[in-house]
mmCIF file of C-alpha atoms in Angstrom:
data_model
loop_
_atom_site.group_PDB
_atom_site.id
_atom_site.type_symbol
_atom_site.label_atom_id
_atom_site.label_comp_id
_atom_site.label_asym_id
_atom_site.label_seq_id
_atom_site.Cartn_x
_atom_site.Cartn_y
_atom_site.Cartn_z
ATOM 1 C CA MET A 294 18.398 -2.923 -8.378
ATOM 2 C CA ASN A 295 19.815 -0.412 -6.006
ATOM 3 C CA PRO A 296 23.486 -0.839 -5.192
ATOM 4 C CA ASP A 297 22.695 -0.331 -1.523
ATOM 5 C CA VAL A 298 20.629 -3.479 -1.494
ATOM 6 C CA GLY A 299 22.503 -6.672 -1.191
ATOM 7 C CA HIS A 300 23.712 -9.360 1.027
ATOM 8 C CA ASP A 301 26.210 -7.333 2.942
ATOM 9 C CA ASP A 302 27.060 -6.920 6.588
ATOM 10 C CA PHE A 303 24.129 -4.598 6.995
ATOM 11 C CA GLU A 304 21.604 -7.264 6.051
ATOM 12 C CA SER A 305 23.256 -10.116 7.908
ATOM 13 C CA GLY A 306 23.548 -8.010 11.062
ATOM 14 C CA LEU A 307 20.078 -6.546 10.814
ATOM 15 C CA LYS A 308 18.028 -9.604 9.944
ATOM 16 C CA PRO A 309 18.309 -11.499 13.254
ATOM 17 C CA LEU A 310 17.735 -8.290 15.210
ATOM 18 C CA TRP A 311 14.739 -7.469 13.092
ATOM 19 C CA MET A 312 13.211 -10.925 13.470
ATOM 20 C CA ARG A 313 13.555 -10.683 17.260
ATOM 21 C CA ALA A 314 12.047 -7.214 17.125
ATOM 22 C CA GLN A 315 9.080 -8.444 15.090
ATOM 23 C CA ALA A 316 8.489 -11.082 17.744
ATOM 24 C CA GLY A 317 8.351 -8.408 20.446
ATOM 25 C CA ASP A 318 11.936 -7.877 21.670
ATOM 26 C CA ASP A 319 12.090 -4.128 22.301
ATOM 27 C CA ALA A 320 15.851 -3.993 22.911
ATOM 28 C CA ALA A 321 16.509 -5.725 19.587
ATOM 29 C CA TYR A 322 14.075 -3.328 17.941
ATOM 30 C CA ARG A 323 15.891 -0.321 19.352
ATOM 31 C CA GLU A 324 19.254 -1.605 18.112
ATOM 32 C CA ALA A 325 17.795 -2.478 14.697
ATOM 33 C CA LEU A 326 16.269 0.980 14.294
ATOM 34 C CA ALA A 327 19.552 2.616 15.317
ATOM 35 C CA ARG A 328 21.381 0.661 12.600
ATOM 36 C CA VAL A 329 18.693 1.491 10.079
ATOM 37 C CA ALA A 330 18.872 5.192 11.019
ATOM 38 C CA ARG A 331 22.613 5.265 10.293
ATOM 39 C CA ARG A 332 22.026 3.656 6.906
ATOM 40 C CA LEU A 333 19.171 6.000 6.082
ATOM 41 C CA ARG A 334 21.308 9.014 6.976
ATOM 42 C CA ALA A 335 23.938 7.913 4.451
ATOM 43 C CA PHE A 336 21.339 6.915 1.842
ATOM 44 C CA PHE A 337 19.485 10.230 2.003
ATOM 45 C CA GLY A 338 22.666 12.253 2.506
ATOM 46 C CA ARG A 339 24.033 11.137 -0.852
ATOM 47 C CA ARG A 340 20.780 11.943 -2.600
ATOM 48 C CA MET A 341 19.801 15.187 -0.919
ATOM 49 C CA LEU A 342 22.826 17.395 -1.419
ATOM 50 C CA SER A 343 20.675 20.397 -2.279
ATOM 51 C CA VAL A 344 18.534 20.001 0.803
ATOM 52 C CA ALA A 345 21.090 18.599 3.217
ATOM 53 C CA ASP A 346 19.423 20.265 6.175
ATOM 54 C CA GLU A 347 16.341 18.114 5.597
ATOM 55 C CA VAL A 348 18.139 14.771 5.716
ATOM 56 C CA GLU A 349 17.495 14.197 9.393
ATOM 57 C CA ASP A 350 13.826 15.115 9.018
ATOM 58 C CA LEU A 351 13.457 12.503 6.327
ATOM 59 C CA VAL A 352 15.348 9.953 8.438
ATOM 60 C CA GLN A 353 12.861 10.544 11.242
ATOM 61 C CA GLU A 354 9.883 10.480 8.916
ATOM 62 C CA THR A 355 11.086 7.193 7.432
ATOM 63 C CA LEU A 356 11.685 5.640 10.856
ATOM 64 C CA LEU A 357 8.112 6.512 11.817
ATOM 65 C CA ALA A 358 6.842 4.986 8.574
ATOM 66 C CA LEU A 359 8.904 1.817 9.110
ATOM 67 C CA HIS A 360 7.449 1.497 12.566
ATOM 68 C CA LEU A 361 3.848 2.097 11.544
ATOM 69 C CA GLN A 362 4.217 -0.363 8.654
ATOM 70 C CA ARG A 363 6.298 -3.023 10.386
ATOM 71 C CA GLY A 364 3.389 -5.417 9.938
ATOM 72 C CA THR A 365 3.955 -5.328 6.165
ATOM 73 C CA TYR A 366 7.440 -6.845 6.428
ATOM 74 C CA ASP A 367 7.551 -10.301 4.863
ATOM 75 C CA PRO A 368 10.176 -12.494 6.614
ATOM 76 C CA ALA A 369 10.928 -14.220 3.295
ATOM 77 C CA LEU A 370 12.522 -10.991 2.033
ATOM 78 C CA PRO A 371 15.721 -9.210 3.075
ATOM 79 C CA VAL A 372 14.989 -6.537 5.695
ATOM 80 C CA SER A 373 17.307 -4.137 3.881
ATOM 81 C CA ALA A 374 15.295 -4.440 0.646
ATOM 82 C CA TRP A 375 12.128 -3.624 2.590
ATOM 83 C CA VAL A 376 13.792 -0.692 4.363
ATOM 84 C CA TYR A 377 15.241 0.729 1.141
ATOM 85 C CA ALA A 378 11.959 0.361 -0.725
ATOM 86 C CA ILE A 379 10.273 2.493 1.922
ATOM 87 C CA ALA A 380 13.203 4.937 2.048
ATOM 88 C CA ARG A 381 13.099 5.376 -1.719
ATOM 89 C CA HIS A 382 9.367 5.890 -1.564
ATOM 90 C CA LYS A 383 9.834 8.570 1.085
ATOM 91 C CA LEU A 384 12.501 10.307 -0.988
ATOM 92 C CA VAL A 385 10.300 10.318 -4.102
ATOM 93 C CA ASP A 386 7.444 11.644 -2.003
ATOM 94 C CA LEU A 387 9.678 14.450 -0.712
ATOM 95 C CA TRP A 388 10.609 15.495 -4.267
ATOM 96 C CA ARG A 389 6.968 15.364 -5.272
ATOM 97 C CA ARG A 390 5.984 17.668 -2.424
ATOM 98 C CA ARG A 391 8.945 19.921 -3.174
ATOM 99 C CA GLY A 392 7.977 20.133 -6.849
ATOM 100 C CA ARG A 393 4.446 21.027 -5.971
ATOM 101 C CA ARG A 394 5.368 23.784 -3.582
ATOM 102 C CA GLU A 395 8.279 24.925 -5.697
ATOM 103 C CA ALA A 396 9.984 26.027 -2.563
ATOM 104 C CA LEU A 397 13.659 25.862 -1.866
ATOM 105 C CA HIS A 398 16.242 26.267 -4.521
ATOM 106 C CA GLU A 399 19.327 25.815 -2.523
ATOM 107 C CA PRO A 400 22.256 26.697 -4.730
ATOM 108 C CA LEU A 401 24.969 24.081 -4.527
ATOM 109 C CA ASP A 402 27.705 26.601 -5.353
ATOM 110 C CA ASP A 403 27.418 28.179 -1.924
ATOM 111 C CA LEU A 404 29.035 25.115 -0.529
ATOM 112 C CA ASP A 405 32.688 24.205 -0.609
ATOM 113 C CA GLU A 406 33.494 20.630 -1.428
ATOM 114 C CA SER A 407 34.592 20.182 2.143
ATOM 115 C CA GLU A 408 31.237 21.310 3.365
ATOM 116 C CA HIS A 409 29.297 18.802 1.337
ATOM 117 C CA PRO A 410 27.629 16.557 3.808
ATOM 118 C CA VAL A 411 28.108 13.513 1.549
ATOM 119 C CA ALA A 412 30.159 11.505 3.913
ATOM 120 C CA ALA A 413 28.636 13.036 7.000
ATOM 121 C CA ASP A 414 27.748 10.150 9.184
ATOM 122 C CA ASP A 415 26.901 12.424 12.057
ATOM 123 C CA GLU A 416 23.408 13.317 12.885
ATOM 124 C CA GLN A 417 22.557 16.876 11.904
ATOM 125 C CA PRO A 418 19.817 18.526 13.921
ATOM 126 C CA ALA A 419 16.348 17.905 12.527
ATOM 127 C CA ARG A 420 14.591 21.052 11.435
ATOM 128 C CA ARG A 421 11.247 19.972 12.745
ATOM 129 C CA ASP A 422 11.247 19.140 16.392
ATOM 130 C CA LEU A 423 9.207 16.036 17.058
ATOM 131 C CA GLY A 424 9.023 17.012 20.719
ATOM 132 C CA VAL A 425 7.162 20.140 19.689
ATOM 133 C CA LEU A 426 4.999 18.236 17.209
ATOM 134 C CA LEU A 427 4.069 15.765 19.934
ATOM 135 C CA GLN A 428 2.387 18.611 21.773
ATOM 136 C CA SER A 429 -0.156 19.008 19.002
ATOM 137 C CA LEU A 430 -1.525 15.510 19.571
ATOM 138 C CA THR A 431 -4.642 15.130 21.681
ATOM 139 C CA ALA A 432 -4.115 15.052 25.435
ATOM 140 C CA ALA A 433 -5.047 11.369 25.556
ATOM 141 C CA GLN A 434 -2.565 10.495 22.813
ATOM 142 C CA GLN A 435 0.179 12.532 24.489
ATOM 143 C CA GLN A 436 -0.459 10.881 27.813
ATOM 144 C CA ALA A 437 -0.491 7.361 26.363
ATOM 145 C CA ILE A 438 2.757 7.979 24.473
ATOM 146 C CA ALA A 439 4.459 9.711 27.403
ATOM 147 C CA LEU A 440 3.659 6.922 29.851
ATOM 148 C CA THR A 441 4.309 3.846 27.704
ATOM 149 C CA ARG A 442 6.887 5.131 25.229
ATOM 150 C CA ILE A 443 8.883 7.740 27.109
ATOM 151 C CA GLU A 444 8.586 6.748 30.763
ATOM 152 C CA GLY A 445 8.619 3.123 29.681
ATOM 153 C CA LEU A 446 5.693 1.897 31.735
ATOM 154 C CA SER A 447 4.094 -1.342 30.637
ATOM 155 C CA MET A 448 0.610 -1.081 29.178
ATOM 156 C CA ALA A 449 -0.799 -2.657 32.350
ATOM 157 C CA GLU A 450 1.015 -0.178 34.602
ATOM 158 C CA ALA A 451 -0.079 2.763 32.478
ATOM 159 C CA SER A 452 -3.605 1.446 32.527
ATOM 160 C CA ALA A 453 -3.564 1.149 36.318
ATOM 161 C CA ARG A 454 -2.225 4.658 36.678
ATOM 162 C CA THR A 455 -4.672 6.342 34.316
ATOM 163 C CA GLY A 456 -7.754 4.154 34.616
ATOM 164 C CA VAL A 457 -7.796 3.840 30.824
ATOM 165 C CA SER A 458 -8.084 0.316 29.459
ATOM 166 C CA VAL A 459 -5.054 -1.327 27.844
ATOM 167 C CA ALA A 460 -6.890 -1.621 24.519
ATOM 168 C CA ALA A 461 -7.762 2.075 24.557
ATOM 169 C CA LEU A 462 -4.164 2.999 25.436
ATOM 170 C CA LYS A 463 -2.852 0.960 22.516
ATOM 171 C CA VAL A 464 -5.237 2.715 20.180
ATOM 172 C CA GLN A 465 -4.171 6.126 21.523
ATOM 173 C CA VAL A 466 -0.485 5.311 21.047
ATOM 174 C CA HIS A 467 -1.055 4.049 17.503
ATOM 175 C CA ARG A 468 -3.226 7.008 16.520
ATOM 176 C CA GLY A 469 -0.769 9.397 18.112
ATOM 177 C CA LEU A 470 2.154 7.965 16.146
ATOM 178 C CA LYS A 471 0.130 8.055 12.935
ATOM 179 C CA ARG A 472 -0.770 11.659 13.622
ATOM 180 C CA LEU A 473 2.886 12.387 14.330
ATOM 181 C CA ALA A 474 3.866 10.837 10.990
ATOM 182 C CA ALA A 475 1.333 13.051 9.215
ATOM 183 C CA LEU A 476 2.632 16.120 11.041
ATOM 184 C CA VAL A 477 6.226 15.308 10.155
ATOM 185 C CA LYS A 478 5.212 15.137 6.505
ATOM 186 C CA GLY A 479 3.610 18.531 6.859
ATOM 187 C CA ASP A 480 0.190 17.126 5.971
ATOM 188 C CA SER A 481 -1.138 18.501 9.248
ATOM 189 C CA MET B 192 13.775 15.757 19.317
ATOM 190 C CA LYS B 193 16.886 13.850 18.355
ATOM 191 C CA THR B 194 16.614 10.761 16.216
ATOM 192 C CA ASP B 195 17.841 8.606 19.093
ATOM 193 C CA ASP B 196 14.983 9.869 21.234
ATOM 194 C CA LEU B 197 12.551 9.054 18.454
ATOM 195 C CA ILE B 198 13.985 5.540 18.222
ATOM 196 C CA GLY B 199 13.511 5.167 21.963
ATOM 197 C CA LEU B 200 9.944 6.345 21.632
ATOM 198 C CA LEU B 201 9.243 3.869 18.839
ATOM 199 C CA ALA B 202 10.986 0.886 20.394
ATOM 200 C CA THR B 203 9.937 1.253 24.028
ATOM 201 C CA GLY B 204 6.985 -1.003 24.699
ATOM 202 C CA ALA B 205 6.624 -1.647 20.973
ATOM 203 C CA GLY B 206 5.728 -5.282 21.458
ATOM 204 C CA PRO B 207 5.369 -7.724 18.589
ATOM 205 C CA ALA B 208 4.605 -6.489 15.070
ATOM 206 C CA PRO B 209 0.982 -6.773 13.977
ATOM 207 C CA ARG B 210 0.307 -9.819 11.816
ATOM 208 C CA ALA B 211 -1.664 -10.359 8.611
ATOM 209 C CA VAL B 212 -2.158 -6.617 8.215
ATOM 210 C CA ALA B 213 -3.032 -6.858 4.511
ATOM 211 C CA ALA B 214 -5.625 -9.604 4.943
ATOM 212 C CA ARG B 215 -7.240 -7.843 7.878
ATOM 213 C CA ARG B 216 -7.773 -4.687 5.860
ATOM 214 C CA LEU B 217 -8.624 -6.375 2.595
ATOM 215 C CA LEU B 218 -11.176 -8.920 3.745
ATOM 216 C CA PRO B 219 -13.913 -6.579 5.051
ATOM 217 C CA VAL B 220 -13.417 -4.326 2.032
ATOM 218 C CA MET B 221 -13.881 -7.119 -0.463
ATOM 219 C CA LEU B 222 -16.909 -8.569 1.275
ATOM 220 C CA GLY B 223 -18.417 -5.070 1.413
ATOM 221 C CA GLY B 224 -17.566 -4.428 -2.241
ATOM 222 C CA VAL B 225 -19.166 -7.673 -3.401
ATOM 223 C CA ALA B 226 -22.273 -6.990 -1.323
ATOM 224 C CA ALA B 227 -22.552 -3.408 -2.605
ATOM 225 C CA SER B 228 -22.169 -4.315 -6.276
ATOM 226 C CA ALA B 229 -24.577 -7.274 -5.979
ATOM 227 C CA LEU B 230 -27.137 -5.125 -4.199
ATOM 228 C CA LEU B 231 -26.830 -2.313 -6.741
ATOM 229 C CA ALA B 232 -27.071 -4.678 -9.697
ATOM 230 C CA VAL B 233 -30.100 -6.472 -8.343
ATOM 231 C CA SER B 234 -31.946 -3.375 -7.137
ATOM 232 C CA VAL B 235 -31.234 -1.112 -10.126
ATOM 233 C CA ILE B 236 -31.140 -3.578 -13.029
ATOM 234 C CA GLY B 237 -32.899 -6.564 -11.489
ATOM 235 C CA LEU B 238 -31.950 -10.170 -10.886
ATOM 236 C CA VAL B 239 -31.733 -12.494 -13.906
ATOM 237 C CA PRO B 240 -34.742 -14.836 -14.379
ATOM 238 C CA THR B 241 -34.263 -17.716 -11.960
ATOM 239 C CA ALA B 242 -34.379 -20.206 -14.844
ATOM 240 C CA LEU B 243 -30.874 -18.995 -15.750
ATOM 241 C CA PHE B 244 -29.505 -20.449 -12.530
ATOM 242 C CA ALA B 245 -30.003 -23.854 -14.160
ATOM 243 C CA ASP B 246 -27.867 -22.812 -17.130
ATOM 244 C CA GLY B 247 -24.186 -23.777 -17.176
ATOM 245 C CA ALA B 248 -23.361 -20.746 -19.287
ATOM 246 C CA TRP B 249 -24.589 -18.392 -16.591
ATOM 247 C CA TRP B 250 -22.489 -20.183 -13.990
ATOM 248 C CA THR B 251 -19.439 -20.062 -16.252
ATOM 249 C CA LYS B 252 -19.858 -16.302 -16.540
ATOM 250 C CA PHE B 253 -20.269 -15.935 -12.801
ATOM 251 C CA ALA B 254 -17.288 -18.206 -12.146
ATOM 252 C CA TYR B 255 -15.125 -16.169 -14.522
ATOM 253 C CA ALA B 256 -15.910 -12.895 -12.747
ATOM 254 C CA ALA B 257 -15.566 -14.354 -9.264
ATOM 255 C CA GLY B 258 -12.449 -16.332 -10.205
ATOM 256 C CA LEU B 259 -10.853 -13.216 -11.638
ATOM 257 C CA ALA B 260 -11.616 -11.331 -8.415
ATOM 258 C CA ILE B 261 -10.070 -14.077 -6.311
ATOM 259 C CA ALA B 262 -6.978 -14.273 -8.541
ATOM 260 C CA LEU B 263 -6.567 -10.484 -8.422
ATOM 261 C CA THR B 264 -6.412 -10.389 -4.641
ATOM 262 C CA TRP B 265 -2.965 -11.961 -4.993
ATOM 263 C CA PRO B 266 -1.177 -9.161 -6.927
ATOM 264 C CA PHE B 267 -3.201 -6.649 -4.929
ATOM 265 C CA ALA B 268 -2.020 -8.014 -1.597
ATOM 266 C CA ARG B 269 1.558 -8.151 -2.892
ATOM 267 C CA LEU B 270 1.509 -4.564 -4.146
ATOM 268 C CA ALA B 271 0.079 -3.344 -0.850
ATOM 269 C CA ARG B 272 3.516 -4.044 0.672
ATOM 270 C CA PRO B 273 7.028 -2.997 -0.272
ATOM 271 C CA VAL B 274 9.295 -5.092 -2.527
ATOM 272 C CA ALA B 275 7.213 -8.191 -3.122
ATOM 273 C CA SER B 276 7.543 -9.812 -6.527
ATOM 274 C CA THR B 277 4.359 -9.783 -8.606
ATOM 275 C CA ARG B 278 5.300 -11.976 -11.551
ATOM 276 C CA ALA B 279 3.557 -15.160 -10.435
ATOM 277 C CA PRO B 280 0.377 -13.353 -9.277
ATOM 278 C CA TRP B 281 0.015 -11.504 -12.595
ATOM 279 C CA ARG B 282 0.580 -14.767 -14.467
ATOM 280 C CA LEU B 283 -2.279 -16.376 -12.605
ATOM 281 C CA VAL B 284 -4.543 -13.439 -13.505
ATOM 282 C CA GLY B 285 -3.408 -13.727 -17.129
ATOM 283 C CA ALA B 286 -4.178 -17.445 -17.076
ATOM 284 C CA VAL B 287 -7.748 -16.833 -15.881
ATOM 285 C CA VAL B 288 -8.327 -14.261 -18.637
ATOM 286 C CA ALA B 289 -6.707 -16.521 -21.255
ATOM 287 C CA ALA B 290 -8.896 -19.464 -20.229
ATOM 288 C CA MET B 291 -12.019 -17.364 -20.701
ATOM 289 C CA ALA B 292 -10.751 -16.022 -24.027
ATOM 290 C CA LEU B 293 -10.113 -19.563 -25.293
ATOM 291 C CA LEU B 294 -13.550 -20.669 -24.187
ATOM 292 C CA GLY B 295 -15.117 -17.697 -25.995
ATOM 293 C CA LEU B 296 -13.070 -18.355 -29.121
ATOM 294 C CA TRP B 297 -13.923 -22.039 -29.100
ATOM 295 C CA GLN B 298 -17.638 -21.295 -28.879
ATOM 296 C CA PHE B 299 -17.337 -18.550 -31.462
ATOM 297 C CA VAL B 300 -15.758 -20.729 -34.154
ATOM 298 C CA GLN B 301 -18.467 -23.325 -33.638
ATOM 299 C CA THR B 302 -21.177 -20.750 -34.175
ATOM 300 C CA GLU B 303 -22.775 -20.452 -37.611
ATOM 301 C CA PRO B 304 -21.375 -17.423 -39.454
ATOM 302 C CA GLY B 305 -24.817 -15.778 -39.549
ATOM 303 C CA ALA B 306 -25.168 -15.883 -35.759
ATOM 304 C CA ARG B 307 -21.655 -14.732 -35.000
ATOM 305 C CA SER B 308 -22.278 -11.025 -34.617
ATOM 306 C CA SER B 309 -25.015 -11.582 -32.038
ATOM 307 C CA GLU B 310 -22.657 -14.030 -30.325
ATOM 308 C CA LEU B 311 -20.094 -11.248 -30.032
ATOM 309 C CA LEU B 312 -22.322 -8.283 -29.334
ATOM 310 C CA GLY B 313 -25.342 -9.807 -27.607
ATOM 311 C CA HIS B 314 -28.018 -7.237 -26.883
ATOM 312 C CA SER B 315 -26.065 -5.219 -24.342
ATOM 313 C CA TRP B 316 -22.448 -4.908 -25.470
ATOM 314 C CA ALA B 317 -22.586 -1.116 -25.397
ATOM 315 C CA MET B 318 -23.776 -1.104 -21.786
ATOM 316 C CA CYS B 319 -21.892 -4.032 -20.273
ATOM 317 C CA PRO B 320 -18.415 -2.512 -19.694
ATOM 318 C CA TRP B 321 -19.902 0.684 -18.264
ATOM 319 C CA ASN B 322 -22.200 -1.224 -15.946
ATOM 320 C CA VAL B 323 -19.226 -3.236 -14.722
ATOM 321 C CA LEU B 324 -17.283 -0.018 -14.179
ATOM 322 C CA VAL B 325 -20.072 1.660 -12.199
ATOM 323 C CA LEU B 326 -20.662 -1.437 -10.093
ATOM 324 C CA SER B 327 -16.933 -1.574 -9.325
ATOM 325 C CA LEU B 328 -16.875 1.862 -7.700
ATOM 326 C CA PRO B 329 -17.783 0.798 -4.128
ATOM 327 C CA ALA B 330 -15.078 -1.883 -4.219
ATOM 328 C CA LEU B 331 -12.647 0.614 -5.751
ATOM 329 C CA ALA B 332 -13.188 3.046 -2.898
ATOM 330 C CA GLY B 333 -12.698 0.185 -0.445
ATOM 331 C CA ALA B 334 -9.568 -1.100 -2.163
ATOM 332 C CA PHE B 335 -7.989 2.359 -2.034
ATOM 333 C CA TRP B 336 -8.946 2.718 1.603
ATOM 334 C CA ALA B 337 -7.204 -0.603 2.270
ATOM 335 C CA LEU B 338 -4.101 0.483 0.351
ATOM 336 C CA ARG B 339 -3.885 3.786 2.172
ATOM 337 C CA GLY B 340 -3.523 1.958 5.456
ATOM 338 C CA LEU B 341 -0.803 -0.302 4.067
ATOM 339 C CA ALA B 342 2.528 0.436 2.421
ATOM 340 C CA PRO B 343 2.332 0.442 -1.391
ATOM 341 C CA THR B 344 5.666 1.669 -2.767
ATOM 342 C CA ARG B 345 4.586 1.398 -6.412
ATOM 343 C CA PRO B 346 1.508 3.631 -6.505
ATOM 344 C CA ARG B 347 0.609 3.148 -10.161
ATOM 345 C CA ALA B 348 0.900 -0.640 -10.124
ATOM 346 C CA ALA B 349 -0.938 -0.813 -6.809
ATOM 347 C CA GLY B 350 -3.673 1.450 -8.192
ATOM 348 C CA LEU B 351 -3.930 -0.761 -11.272
ATOM 349 C CA ALA B 352 -4.296 -3.888 -9.131
ATOM 350 C CA ALA B 353 -6.892 -2.144 -6.959
ATOM 351 C CA GLY B 354 -8.838 -1.065 -10.050
ATOM 352 C CA LEU B 355 -8.754 -4.497 -11.686
ATOM 353 C CA LEU B 356 -9.764 -6.191 -8.450
ATOM 354 C CA ALA B 357 -12.646 -3.752 -8.006
ATOM 355 C CA GLY B 358 -13.584 -4.279 -11.653
ATOM 356 C CA ALA B 359 -13.767 -8.049 -11.171
ATOM 357 C CA VAL B 360 -15.875 -7.522 -8.041
ATOM 358 C CA GLY B 361 -18.163 -5.239 -10.066
ATOM 359 C CA ALA B 362 -18.372 -7.864 -12.823
ATOM 360 C CA THR B 363 -19.337 -10.504 -10.261
ATOM 361 C CA GLY B 364 -22.200 -8.300 -9.087
ATOM 362 C CA TYR B 365 -23.190 -7.488 -12.652
ATOM 363 C CA ALA B 366 -23.373 -11.190 -13.558
ATOM 364 C CA LEU B 367 -26.370 -11.417 -11.217
ATOM 365 C CA ALA B 368 -28.268 -8.978 -13.423
ATOM 366 C CA CYS B 369 -26.911 -9.743 -16.893
ATOM 367 C CA THR B 370 -28.737 -12.216 -19.147
ATOM 368 C CA GLU B 371 -26.043 -12.613 -21.794
ATOM 369 C CA LEU B 372 -25.007 -16.241 -22.179
ATOM 370 C CA SER B 373 -22.382 -16.131 -24.922
ATOM 371 C CA MET B 374 -18.864 -16.979 -23.794
ATOM 372 C CA ALA B 375 -17.330 -14.676 -26.406
ATOM 373 C CA PHE B 376 -19.461 -11.827 -25.083
ATOM 374 C CA VAL B 377 -18.248 -12.410 -21.529
ATOM 375 C CA ALA B 378 -14.631 -12.802 -22.624
ATOM 376 C CA ILE B 379 -14.698 -9.465 -24.430
ATOM 377 C CA TRP B 380 -17.081 -7.102 -22.678
ATOM 378 C CA TYR B 381 -16.702 -8.238 -19.083
ATOM 379 C CA THR B 382 -12.942 -8.165 -19.476
ATOM 380 C CA LEU B 383 -13.141 -4.711 -21.025
ATOM 381 C CA GLY B 384 -15.197 -3.475 -18.064
ATOM 382 C CA VAL B 385 -12.593 -4.844 -15.670
ATOM 383 C CA ALA B 386 -9.853 -3.181 -17.733
ATOM 384 C CA LEU B 387 -11.698 0.156 -17.560
ATOM 385 C CA ALA B 388 -11.793 -0.075 -13.787
ATOM 386 C CA GLY B 389 -8.099 -1.016 -13.843
ATOM 387 C CA THR B 390 -7.303 2.077 -15.906
ATOM 388 C CA LEU B 391 -9.188 4.259 -13.457
ATOM 389 C CA GLY B 392 -7.254 2.685 -10.589
ATOM 390 C CA ALA B 393 -3.919 3.208 -12.335
ATOM 391 C CA LEU B 394 -4.783 6.880 -12.885
ATOM 392 C CA LEU B 395 -5.828 7.369 -9.272
ATOM 393 C CA GLY B 396 -2.940 5.418 -7.716
ATOM 394 C CA PRO B 397 -0.200 8.051 -7.967
ATOM 395 C CA ARG B 398 -2.630 10.731 -6.773
ATOM 396 C CA LEU B 399 -4.096 8.924 -3.796
ATOM 397 C CA LEU B 400 -1.347 6.671 -2.521
ATOM 398 C CA HIS B 401 0.993 9.070 -0.772
ATOM 399 C CA TRP B 402 2.201 8.143 2.660
#
């Protein structure tokens, strides 16, 4: 088992938040994702010394995956185990893609010990800008996401404003986020 | 975009998490896979003579294939999601196979030595596993489609489960067209066909299950 997985403060703090989030509490979801993001940053940071500038990209990619797959979480299991299983999967997938492209051979010796981002808890800038990637979604997807996810309108309000049905808006948001996840991975 | 902004985007208006995601994807696929393999078997090879439907041996064969398919949905559904334990599901699958093997062995030892080779090989042993494999392909495609919309974190194991499940679905369809009635035959050649499909799934898993 991974040493990061266990019954620690992370799990005991996250579980109730996560359960409320699964039931539809957006504020709890936001707080849960923020805690998860901090953990992911540390988890990836320790394992991606040679590609430290990609840590934040992978954090964002993993957060998107967690969101799109939140229906696969089984309440009988620790949330942290579920999160780490997906994080590990994302890391393996990154190495696989890296191996295939044979890009990037960042020499570690360029870095002083002090510059190693091991303990860096701070967010480094992501290399890929999701804001830019969002613009390559279809207009309908962009609009649905902008209204309900950025402006924070309810589905009903967004529906009234655009004349698009709530069901169609939900589909556009979901497809848009899926598309975004593919773009972040570079699948295009 | 900063990660905090992304979190805001994901959490705002997120609503409750979708429920029963695995079942919702798996159910139509399995029904479609069973229908496709049954249709293929009946239209290409032809339905068994209806007199066989009065034979317990035919029903045992059909029950084995269908029972294996039902048992295999358990490890499949587990492996479609992160972290779930698969020990109990695989044990159930093993128990179904073992029951059929015991039944075949029991019938085999009661058979006269002179009739034993036809008991084992029937008239179609060389075709049976391949027919099962071919008939499993629609279900295999469906099972992989289902997995690609879910979150398998162990691609090889998930591919194996998908392949075995599709194989059992293929075997269920093949039973409609196969006139072999020996339990030993079913225990060996049907199981081998399912294992072939499982191998194919395990090979495809790591290639197809990236997300």
